Short mmCIF file of C-alpha atoms in Angstrom, two decimals:
data_model
loop_
_atom_site.label_atom_id
_atom_site.label_comp_id
_atom_site.label_asym_id
_atom_site.label_seq_id
_atom_site.Cartn_x
_atom_site.Cartn_y
_atom_site.Cartn_z
CA UNK A 1 -6.88 26.29 44.15
CA UNK A 2 -7.66 22.82 45.40
CA UNK A 3 -11.41 22.81 46.01
CA UNK A 4 -13.49 19.69 45.41
CA UNK A 5 -16.80 19.03 43.68
CA UNK A 6 -18.18 18.14 47.11
CA UNK A 7 -17.29 21.61 48.39
CA UNK A 8 -18.83 23.23 45.31
CA UNK A 9 -22.09 21.35 45.89
CA UNK A 10 -22.19 22.31 49.56
CA UNK A 11 -21.45 25.98 48.86
CA UNK A 12 -24.04 26.06 46.08
CA UNK A 13 -26.67 24.65 48.45
CA UNK A 14 -25.74 27.14 51.20
CA UNK A 15 -26.22 30.01 48.73
CA UNK A 16 -29.56 28.57 47.57
CA UNK A 17 -30.89 28.15 51.13
CA UNK A 18 -29.12 31.16 52.68
CA UNK A 19 -28.46 28.94 55.68
CA UNK A 20 -25.91 26.36 56.79
CA UNK A 21 -28.57 24.53 58.80
CA UNK A 22 -31.04 24.29 55.91
CA UNK A 23 -28.26 23.27 53.53
CA UNK A 24 -27.19 20.47 55.86
CA UNK A 25 -30.78 19.20 56.04
CA UNK A 26 -31.13 19.24 52.24
CA UNK A 27 -27.81 17.42 51.79
CA UNK A 28 -28.42 14.92 54.63
CA UNK A 29 -25.21 16.02 56.33
CA UNK A 30 -24.56 17.22 59.86
CA UNK A 31 -24.32 20.97 60.41
CA UNK A 32 -20.71 20.74 61.69
CA UNK A 33 -19.71 18.80 58.54
CA UNK A 34 -21.18 21.49 56.30
CA UNK A 35 -19.57 24.26 58.36
CA UNK A 36 -16.14 22.59 58.09
CA UNK A 37 -16.46 22.23 54.31
CA UNK A 38 -17.52 25.87 54.01
CA UNK A 39 -14.48 26.91 56.09
CA UNK A 40 -12.13 24.79 53.96
CA UNK A 41 -13.65 26.23 50.79
CA UNK A 42 -13.37 29.82 52.08
CA UNK A 43 -9.68 29.35 52.93
CA UNK A 44 -8.92 29.05 49.22
CA UNK A 45 -10.13 32.59 48.51
CA UNK A 46 -8.65 35.88 49.80
CA UNK A 47 -12.07 37.57 49.67
CA UNK A 48 -14.99 36.59 51.98
CA UNK A 49 -17.71 34.45 50.41
CA UNK A 50 -20.14 34.94 53.28
CA UNK A 51 -20.71 37.20 56.25
CA UNK A 52 -22.84 36.89 59.37
CA UNK A 53 -24.87 39.88 60.51
CA UNK A 54 -27.05 39.51 63.59
CA UNK A 55 -26.70 35.71 63.46
CA UNK A 56 -28.00 35.68 59.88
CA UNK A 57 -25.88 34.42 57.01
CA UNK A 58 -25.42 36.65 53.96
CA UNK A 59 -23.63 35.84 50.71
CA UNK A 60 -21.21 38.53 49.56
CA UNK A 61 -21.15 39.80 45.98
CA UNK A 62 -17.97 37.79 45.43
CA UNK A 63 -19.67 34.76 46.93
CA UNK A 64 -22.58 35.15 44.51
CA UNK A 65 -20.17 35.20 41.58
CA UNK A 66 -18.43 32.05 42.84
CA UNK A 67 -21.82 30.38 43.33
CA UNK A 68 -22.77 31.11 39.71
CA UNK A 69 -19.49 29.57 38.53
CA UNK A 70 -20.05 26.58 40.80
CA UNK A 71 -23.51 26.01 39.30
CA UNK A 72 -22.04 25.99 35.79
CA UNK A 73 -19.28 23.55 36.80
CA UNK A 74 -21.72 21.21 38.57
CA UNK A 75 -24.10 21.33 35.62
CA UNK A 76 -21.29 20.30 33.27
CA UNK A 77 -20.24 17.48 35.58
CA UNK A 78 -23.83 16.23 35.78
CA UNK A 79 -24.04 16.44 32.01
CA UNK A 80 -20.95 14.24 31.65
CA UNK A 81 -22.48 11.67 34.00
CA UNK A 82 -25.81 11.72 32.15
CA UNK A 83 -24.13 11.32 28.76
CA UNK A 84 -22.08 8.39 30.06
CA UNK A 85 -25.22 6.65 31.28
CA UNK A 86 -27.05 7.42 28.03
CA UNK A 87 -24.28 5.70 26.05
CA UNK A 88 -24.94 2.68 28.24
CA UNK A 89 -28.56 2.59 27.05
CA UNK A 90 -30.12 4.25 30.11
CA UNK A 91 -32.51 7.18 30.25
CA UNK A 92 -30.43 9.69 32.16
CA UNK A 93 -30.74 13.36 33.01
CA UNK A 94 -32.55 15.77 35.27
CA UNK A 95 -36.32 16.17 35.48
CA UNK A 96 -37.47 19.50 36.94
CA UNK A 97 -41.04 19.92 38.11
CA UNK A 98 -42.73 22.86 39.85
CA UNK A 99 -45.80 21.94 41.87
CA UNK A 100 -48.45 24.08 43.57
CA UNK A 101 -48.47 23.35 47.28
CA UNK A 102 -51.54 21.10 47.36
CA UNK A 103 -50.08 19.20 44.42
CA UNK A 104 -47.56 17.60 46.76
CA UNK A 105 -50.32 15.11 47.60
CA UNK A 106 -50.66 14.23 43.89
CA UNK A 107 -47.43 14.51 41.93
CA UNK A 108 -45.26 11.99 43.82
CA UNK A 109 -47.63 9.15 42.88
CA UNK A 110 -47.21 9.94 39.19
CA UNK A 111 -43.42 10.14 39.55
CA UNK A 112 -42.49 7.21 41.77
CA UNK A 113 -42.84 4.41 39.21
CA UNK A 114 -40.96 6.39 36.58
CA UNK A 115 -38.12 7.15 38.97
CA UNK A 116 -37.82 3.53 40.09
CA UNK A 117 -37.65 2.36 36.48
CA UNK A 118 -35.08 5.00 35.48
CA UNK A 119 -32.34 5.17 38.09
CA UNK A 120 -30.27 7.50 35.92
CA UNK A 121 -32.83 10.29 36.29
CA UNK A 122 -32.42 12.94 38.99
CA UNK A 123 -35.60 14.65 40.17
CA UNK A 124 -35.86 18.28 41.26
CA UNK A 125 -39.37 19.11 42.51
CA UNK A 126 -40.17 22.58 43.83
CA UNK A 127 -43.35 22.81 45.92
CA UNK A 128 -44.60 26.40 46.11
CA UNK A 129 -47.62 28.62 45.42
CA UNK A 130 -49.22 29.19 42.05
CA UNK A 131 -47.56 32.56 41.45
CA UNK A 132 -44.08 31.05 41.79
CA UNK A 133 -45.06 28.03 39.66
CA UNK A 134 -46.20 30.32 36.85
CA UNK A 135 -42.97 32.31 37.16
CA UNK A 136 -40.87 29.15 36.84
CA UNK A 137 -42.78 28.30 33.63
CA UNK A 138 -42.39 31.81 32.21
CA UNK A 139 -38.65 31.77 32.84
CA UNK A 140 -38.26 28.24 31.44
CA UNK A 141 -36.75 27.00 34.70
CA UNK A 142 -38.64 23.69 34.72
CA UNK A 143 -39.70 20.92 32.38
CA UNK A 144 -43.23 20.66 33.77
CA UNK A 145 -45.56 22.27 36.28
CA UNK A 146 -48.59 20.86 38.10
CA UNK A 147 -51.49 23.30 38.40
CA UNK A 148 -55.24 23.12 38.88
CA UNK A 149 -55.93 26.50 37.25
CA UNK A 150 -54.25 27.16 33.90
CA UNK A 151 -52.41 30.50 33.61
CA UNK A 152 -54.13 32.27 30.72
CA UNK A 153 -51.14 34.42 29.76
CA UNK A 154 -48.99 31.45 28.69
CA UNK A 155 -49.23 29.19 25.64
CA UNK A 156 -49.10 25.73 27.16
CA UNK A 157 -49.49 22.10 26.34
CA UNK A 158 -51.03 19.87 28.98
CA UNK A 159 -51.90 16.42 30.18
CA UNK A 160 -54.99 16.11 32.38
CA UNK A 161 -54.00 13.96 35.35
CA UNK A 162 -57.04 13.76 37.63
CA UNK A 163 -59.84 15.80 39.15
CA UNK A 164 -59.31 18.17 42.06
CA UNK A 165 -62.30 18.50 44.39
CA UNK A 166 -62.72 21.14 47.12
CA UNK A 167 -65.21 20.79 50.00
CA UNK A 168 -66.36 22.99 52.85
CA UNK A 169 -64.82 21.46 55.98
CA UNK A 170 -64.66 22.15 59.71
CA UNK A 171 -63.92 20.41 62.98
CA UNK A 172 -67.25 18.79 64.00
CA UNK A 173 -66.40 19.29 67.68
CA UNK A 174 -66.43 23.07 67.20
CA UNK A 175 -69.02 23.50 64.44
CA UNK A 176 -72.18 21.37 64.48
CA UNK A 177 -73.71 23.18 61.53
CA UNK A 178 -72.52 25.85 59.13
CA UNK A 179 -74.90 28.29 57.53
CA UNK A 180 -74.01 29.18 53.97
CA UNK A 181 -76.08 31.92 52.40
CA UNK A 182 -75.81 35.50 51.18
CA UNK A 183 -75.68 36.59 54.83
CA UNK A 184 -72.86 34.21 55.70
CA UNK A 185 -70.08 33.88 56.70
CA UNK A 186 -70.69 35.99 59.82
CA UNK A 187 -68.46 36.86 62.75
CA UNK A 188 -68.97 33.61 64.66
CA UNK A 189 -67.91 31.47 61.68
CA UNK A 190 -64.52 32.70 60.43
CA UNK A 191 -63.49 31.54 56.97
CA UNK A 192 -59.84 30.58 56.58
CA UNK A 193 -58.12 31.48 53.30
CA UNK A 194 -54.80 30.69 51.70
CA UNK A 195 -52.54 33.61 50.75
CA UNK A 196 -52.83 35.71 47.60
CA UNK A 197 -51.42 33.81 44.62
CA UNK A 198 -52.79 30.46 45.79
CA UNK A 199 -54.97 28.52 43.34
CA UNK A 200 -57.06 27.23 46.26
CA UNK A 201 -57.76 30.80 47.34
CA UNK A 202 -58.67 31.76 43.77
CA UNK A 203 -61.15 28.87 43.56
CA UNK A 204 -62.70 29.86 46.92
CA UNK A 205 -63.04 33.52 45.98
CA UNK A 206 -64.56 32.65 42.61
CA UNK A 207 -67.15 30.43 44.29
CA UNK A 208 -68.01 33.05 46.92
CA UNK A 209 -68.37 35.75 44.28
CA UNK A 210 -70.61 33.65 42.05
CA UNK A 211 -72.76 32.63 45.01
CA UNK A 212 -72.90 36.27 46.23
CA UNK A 213 -71.74 35.23 49.70
CA UNK A 214 -70.37 37.98 51.93
CA UNK A 215 -67.55 36.94 54.22
CA UNK A 216 -67.49 38.37 57.73
CA UNK A 217 -64.33 37.42 59.56
CA UNK A 218 -61.36 36.26 57.47
CA UNK A 219 -58.21 34.46 58.52
CA UNK A 220 -55.32 34.18 56.04
CA UNK A 221 -52.58 31.55 56.28
CA UNK A 222 -49.69 30.80 53.98
CA UNK A 223 -49.81 27.03 53.44
CA UNK A 224 -52.37 24.30 53.01
CA UNK A 225 -50.99 22.50 56.05
CA UNK A 226 -51.37 25.63 58.17
CA UNK A 227 -54.99 26.00 57.05
CA UNK A 228 -55.68 22.37 57.87
CA UNK A 229 -54.24 22.62 61.37
CA UNK A 230 -56.17 25.85 62.01
CA UNK A 231 -59.44 24.22 60.95
CA UNK A 232 -58.73 21.19 63.14
CA UNK A 233 -58.03 23.53 66.08
CA UNK A 234 -61.44 25.18 65.60
CA UNK A 235 -60.23 28.59 64.40
CA UNK A 236 -62.80 28.48 61.62
CA UNK A 237 -63.86 26.57 58.54
CA UNK A 238 -62.42 26.50 55.05
CA UNK A 239 -62.96 25.20 51.54
CA UNK A 240 -60.15 22.70 51.09
CA UNK A 241 -58.94 20.22 48.47
CA UNK A 242 -60.07 16.71 49.33
CA UNK A 243 -56.68 15.34 48.30
CA UNK A 244 -54.97 16.80 51.37
CA UNK A 245 -57.43 15.83 54.12
CA UNK A 246 -57.97 12.08 53.68
CA UNK A 247 -56.54 11.07 57.07
CA UNK A 248 -58.27 13.89 58.95
CA UNK A 249 -61.66 12.91 57.51
CA UNK A 250 -61.00 9.28 58.36
CA UNK A 251 -60.19 9.91 62.02
CA UNK A 252 -62.95 12.48 62.54
CA UNK A 253 -60.80 15.58 62.98
CA UNK A 254 -62.58 17.14 60.02
CA UNK A 255 -66.05 16.83 58.58
CA UNK A 256 -67.40 17.73 55.14
CA UNK A 257 -70.44 20.01 55.21
CA UNK A 258 -72.49 19.41 52.07
CA UNK A 259 -73.79 22.68 50.64
CA UNK A 260 -75.43 23.84 47.44
CA UNK A 261 -72.98 24.42 44.55
CA UNK A 262 -70.30 22.53 46.43
CA UNK A 263 -67.91 20.81 45.92
CA UNK A 264 -65.83 22.94 43.61
CA UNK A 265 -64.28 20.80 40.87
CA UNK A 266 -61.14 21.59 38.91
CA UNK A 267 -58.53 19.39 37.21
CA UNK A 268 -54.91 18.71 38.02
CA UNK A 269 -52.96 19.45 34.83
CA UNK A 270 -49.34 18.72 34.04
CA UNK A 271 -48.33 21.63 31.79
CA UNK A 272 -45.31 22.82 29.85
CA UNK A 273 -44.50 25.68 27.49
CA UNK A 274 -45.81 25.01 23.99
CA UNK A 275 -42.54 26.31 22.54
CA UNK A 276 -40.33 24.18 24.80
CA UNK A 277 -38.08 21.53 23.25
CA UNK A 278 -38.46 18.66 25.69
CA UNK A 279 -35.42 16.71 26.81
CA UNK A 280 -35.26 12.92 26.32
CA UNK A 281 -36.04 12.52 30.02
CA UNK A 282 -39.11 14.78 29.84
CA UNK A 283 -40.32 13.00 26.70
CA UNK A 284 -39.88 9.63 28.39
CA UNK A 285 -41.90 10.84 31.37
CA UNK A 286 -44.81 11.89 29.14
CA UNK A 287 -44.73 8.47 27.47
CA UNK A 288 -44.80 6.85 30.90
CA UNK A 289 -47.85 8.91 31.92
CA UNK A 290 -49.66 7.97 28.72
CA UNK A 291 -49.47 4.28 29.56
CA UNK A 292 -49.59 4.37 33.38
CA UNK A 293 -51.82 7.33 34.32
CA UNK A 294 -55.11 5.49 34.63
CA UNK A 295 -53.57 2.62 36.58
CA UNK A 296 -52.06 5.09 39.07
CA UNK A 297 -55.40 6.87 39.53
CA UNK A 298 -57.20 3.56 40.09
CA UNK A 299 -54.63 2.21 42.54
CA UNK A 300 -53.86 5.35 44.54
CA UNK A 301 -56.96 7.54 44.38
CA UNK A 302 -59.94 5.18 44.35
CA UNK A 303 -60.84 6.50 47.84
CA UNK A 304 -61.91 9.77 46.16
CA UNK A 305 -65.15 8.16 45.03
CA UNK A 306 -66.54 7.59 48.53
CA UNK A 307 -66.97 11.35 48.91
#
């Protein structure tokens, strides 16, 4: 056997993404370069690691076993590097954060200063829906998670970061006025929802239930960006987090429709398992937030107040 750490990292990423193309994008390598490294890696094993069926890549059972071994090897190598940097007086290690999809407009601002000040820290940030975020917490896969609705079934500790505000929005070119009453929404005003498991959807449905509003035509989409583009295109209106529509409000693609009992207000919380023993990197990040949080909010999110 004469495989390299580089090949192990490439194969591990291919298994994670189930695609050579996606792995190359993640690793900032060309697709041919990744394919060549996969071929060279495969040549060292008498049993196939992957197979292609109908132009789709599948990892064999043997390949899955090799991938698990590769992850352990790479983790040990990273650990050696982190320990070496720690002996040099640096904060070093991996920080893992799971973020609900709308949180991608929030979390990077609270991370960027910390990452610049601590070059020995590697960041892994998974942006997904609330259901997957909660799962990553339950399985102790991450240090922290960013949520706007706390999962009641878990014992958590938290830091309140900032408020999350949701408004009723539509494209003013398609909707001059939106009725909002117990008889609305009707067929000519579709309401666009996120998918099941989304915190934004949960907030919308809670509001509609409390206001006893019956929804006529529904449209369901699977990302905040998809909802935004659908609203801009005039497919319907939606109740959306302000944090993700700043530019669209500024250039007139979207308009806020002020209605009774709106906006909906929640809070962005950074949470972690109460029983979790935090790493030195995670502890350092909490200390950073304690001193820098308000400055970040003032500098990066002062535009919130105009709405």
